[in-house]
Coordinates of C-alpha atoms in Angstrom, one line a residue:
M1 CA 60.8 17.1 -47.4
G2 CA 59.0 17.5 -50.4
L3 CA 59.0 17.6 -54.1
D4 CA 60.2 20.4 -56.8
R5 CA 56.9 22.4 -57.4
I6 CA 54.7 20.0 -59.7
T7 CA 51.7 21.0 -61.2
P8 CA 49.8 18.1 -62.6
A9 CA 48.7 18.0 -66.3
L10 CA 44.8 19.5 -66.1
P11 CA 42.1 19.3 -66.7
V12 CA 42.0 15.3 -67.2
R13 CA 39.5 14.1 -69.8
T14 CA 38.2 10.8 -69.5
E15 CA 35.3 9.3 -71.5
R16 CA 32.4 11.1 -69.7
L17 CA 34.2 13.4 -67.2
V18 CA 36.4 16.5 -66.9
L19 CA 38.9 16.9 -63.5
R20 CA 40.1 20.1 -63.1
T21 CA 41.1 22.2 -60.2
V22 CA 38.5 23.5 -57.8
A23 CA 37.4 27.2 -58.1
P24 CA 35.7 29.4 -56.0
S25 CA 32.5 29.3 -58.2
D26 CA 32.2 25.6 -57.3
S27 CA 31.2 26.6 -53.9
A28 CA 27.2 26.2 -54.6
A29 CA 27.6 22.9 -55.8
I30 CA 29.9 21.3 -53.5
G31 CA 28.0 23.1 -50.9
A32 CA 24.8 21.5 -52.1
Y33 CA 25.8 17.8 -51.6
C34 CA 28.1 18.4 -48.9
A35 CA 25.0 19.9 -46.8
D36 CA 23.6 16.7 -47.0
P37 CA 24.0 14.7 -43.9
E38 CA 23.5 11.2 -45.6
V39 CA 26.2 12.2 -47.9
T40 CA 29.0 13.2 -45.0
R41 CA 27.5 10.1 -42.9
Y42 CA 30.6 8.4 -43.3
L43 CA 33.3 11.1 -43.6
P44 CA 35.4 13.0 -41.6
F45 CA 33.7 16.3 -41.2
P46 CA 29.6 16.8 -40.4
A47 CA 27.1 18.2 -43.4
L48 CA 28.5 21.6 -44.0
D49 CA 26.9 25.1 -42.8
E50 CA 27.9 28.2 -44.3
A51 CA 30.9 28.5 -42.2
G52 CA 31.8 25.0 -42.6
L53 CA 31.7 25.1 -46.2
A54 CA 33.8 28.2 -46.6
Q55 CA 36.5 26.3 -45.0
R56 CA 36.3 23.5 -47.2
M57 CA 36.4 25.5 -50.2
E58 CA 39.4 27.3 -49.0
R59 CA 41.3 24.3 -48.6
L60 CA 40.0 22.9 -52.2
V61 CA 40.6 25.8 -53.8
A62 CA 44.3 25.9 -52.5
G63 CA 45.1 22.5 -53.3
T64 CA 46.8 22.9 -57.0
A65 CA 50.0 21.9 -56.4
P66 CA 51.0 19.6 -53.6
V67 CA 54.9 19.6 -52.8
Q68 CA 55.4 17.7 -49.2
V69 CA 53.7 15.7 -46.8
G70 CA 50.3 17.0 -45.6
D71 CA 49.7 18.6 -49.2
V72 CA 46.7 17.8 -51.0
L73 CA 45.7 18.2 -54.7
A74 CA 41.7 18.7 -54.9
L75 CA 39.9 18.2 -58.3
A76 CA 36.6 19.0 -59.4
V77 CA 34.7 16.4 -61.3
E78 CA 32.4 17.6 -64.0
H79 CA 30.0 15.5 -66.3
E80 CA 28.3 17.1 -69.1
G81 CA 29.4 20.5 -67.4
V82 CA 27.7 20.1 -64.4
L83 CA 30.1 19.4 -61.1
V84 CA 29.0 16.2 -59.7
G85 CA 31.8 15.4 -56.9
D86 CA 35.3 16.2 -55.8
L87 CA 38.5 14.3 -55.2
M88 CA 41.5 14.7 -53.0
L89 CA 44.9 13.0 -53.1
R90 CA 46.6 13.8 -49.8
F91 CA 50.6 13.1 -49.6
E92 CA 50.7 11.0 -46.2
A93 CA 54.3 9.8 -45.9
A94 CA 58.1 10.2 -47.2
H95 CA 60.9 8.0 -46.2
G96 CA 64.2 8.9 -46.1
E97 CA 66.2 12.0 -45.5
G98 CA 64.7 14.8 -48.2
A99 CA 62.9 12.2 -49.8
P100 CA 59.7 13.3 -51.7
P101 CA 56.5 11.8 -50.6
S102 CA 56.1 8.1 -51.5
I103 CA 52.8 7.3 -50.2
A104 CA 49.5 9.4 -50.6
E105 CA 45.7 9.0 -49.6
L106 CA 42.8 9.1 -51.8
G107 CA 39.5 10.5 -51.1
W108 CA 36.2 11.2 -52.6
V109 CA 32.9 12.9 -52.5
F110 CA 30.1 13.0 -54.8
A111 CA 26.7 14.1 -55.3
P112 CA 24.1 11.3 -54.7
S113 CA 21.7 12.2 -57.4
Y114 CA 24.9 11.0 -59.8
G115 CA 25.1 7.7 -58.1
G116 CA 24.7 4.4 -59.9
R117 CA 26.7 5.5 -63.1
G118 CA 29.9 4.5 -62.5
L119 CA 31.0 8.2 -62.5
A120 CA 33.0 8.2 -59.1
T121 CA 34.7 5.0 -60.3
E122 CA 35.7 6.8 -63.9
A123 CA 36.9 9.5 -61.8
A124 CA 38.8 7.9 -59.0
R125 CA 40.4 5.7 -61.6
A126 CA 41.5 8.7 -63.6
L127 CA 43.1 10.0 -60.0
V128 CA 44.9 7.1 -59.6
D129 CA 46.5 7.1 -63.0
L130 CA 47.3 10.8 -62.5
A131 CA 48.7 10.2 -59.2
F132 CA 51.3 7.5 -60.4
T133 CA 52.3 9.3 -63.5
T134 CA 52.8 12.7 -62.3
Y135 CA 54.5 11.9 -58.8
P136 CA 56.7 9.4 -57.6
L137 CA 54.4 7.6 -55.5
H138 CA 54.8 3.9 -54.3
R139 CA 52.0 3.4 -52.8
L140 CA 48.2 4.9 -52.5
M141 CA 45.7 4.3 -49.8
A142 CA 42.4 4.9 -48.8
R143 CA 41.1 4.9 -45.3
L144 CA 37.3 4.6 -45.1
D145 CA 34.3 3.6 -42.3
P146 CA 33.8 0.0 -43.0
R147 CA 30.2 0.8 -43.1
N148 CA 30.6 2.9 -46.1
T149 CA 30.1 0.2 -48.6
A150 CA 29.8 2.1 -51.5
S151 CA 33.5 3.5 -51.2
A152 CA 34.6 0.0 -50.2
R153 CA 33.1 -1.5 -53.5
L154 CA 35.0 1.5 -55.5
C155 CA 38.1 0.6 -54.0
E156 CA 37.6 -3.2 -55.2
R157 CA 36.9 -1.9 -58.3
L158 CA 40.3 0.3 -58.3
G159 CA 42.1 -2.9 -57.8
M160 CA 43.0 -1.9 -54.2
T161 CA 43.5 -4.6 -51.7
H162 CA 41.6 -4.6 -48.1
E163 CA 44.9 -4.4 -45.9
A164 CA 43.3 -3.7 -42.2
H165 CA 40.7 -3.2 -40.1
T166 CA 41.4 -1.4 -36.9
R167 CA 38.6 -1.0 -34.0
E168 CA 37.5 1.7 -32.8
D169 CA 40.0 3.8 -33.7
Y170 CA 38.1 7.3 -34.8
P171 CA 35.7 9.2 -32.7
D172 CA 32.1 9.6 -34.2
R173 CA 30.4 12.8 -33.8
D174 CA 27.8 11.2 -31.5
G175 CA 30.7 10.5 -28.9
S176 CA 30.9 6.6 -29.9
W177 CA 33.8 5.4 -32.0
S178 CA 33.9 3.8 -35.3
D179 CA 36.0 1.4 -36.9
T180 CA 38.5 2.1 -39.9
S181 CA 39.2 -0.1 -43.0
V182 CA 42.6 0.6 -44.9
Y183 CA 42.8 -0.1 -48.6
G184 CA 46.0 0.0 -50.6
L185 CA 47.3 -0.2 -54.1
L186 CA 51.1 -0.2 -55.1
R187 CA 52.8 1.2 -57.9
R188 CA 53.8 -2.3 -59.2
E189 CA 50.0 -3.4 -59.2
W190 CA 49.1 -0.3 -60.8
E191 CA 51.4 -1.1 -63.7
A192 CA 50.7 -4.8 -64.0
A193 CA 47.1 -3.9 -64.8
R194 CA 47.9 -1.3 -66.8
S195 CA 49.8 -3.7 -69.2
G196 CA 47.5 -6.3 -68.6
G197 CA 49.6 -8.3 -66.7

């Protein structure tokens, strides 16, 4: 099940940002913030060492034209020529025999030194628009640790609805279990917001 190969129209330019594919030369910038334990505290991977960064970079650089469930579109986010974060769109589910993916998950990681300026919101909003205008998606979702209040607020700014809070469904790195919050945005909600409805 998949799409004919669709390459999204990149780069995407917003008021202050450029969203583009990830290049191998982005390794140092991505490594700088992904090696910070505070940045990765609520992410599904620990602070990255050299080997972990190499694996992450391989996935990000390859994520240029998702086709089927499990595939990823990865984007680097630049502000004034500096890489400040990265975004992910992962196809999660398809419904119907031979149907294209209909649900995708959003994700983001940003350098803390660029926090508080609305850059993550601007970038994530551009990713939402790109997802719905490029792919025949019915729904976007985000899964996050409920303690990650910054990401929860970002989901709300995107117009996403808090749909679920599942208890102790994700193993923490310390051997304990953490909860998951699920946020969702339907295509019709995105269309209504764009049309001012």
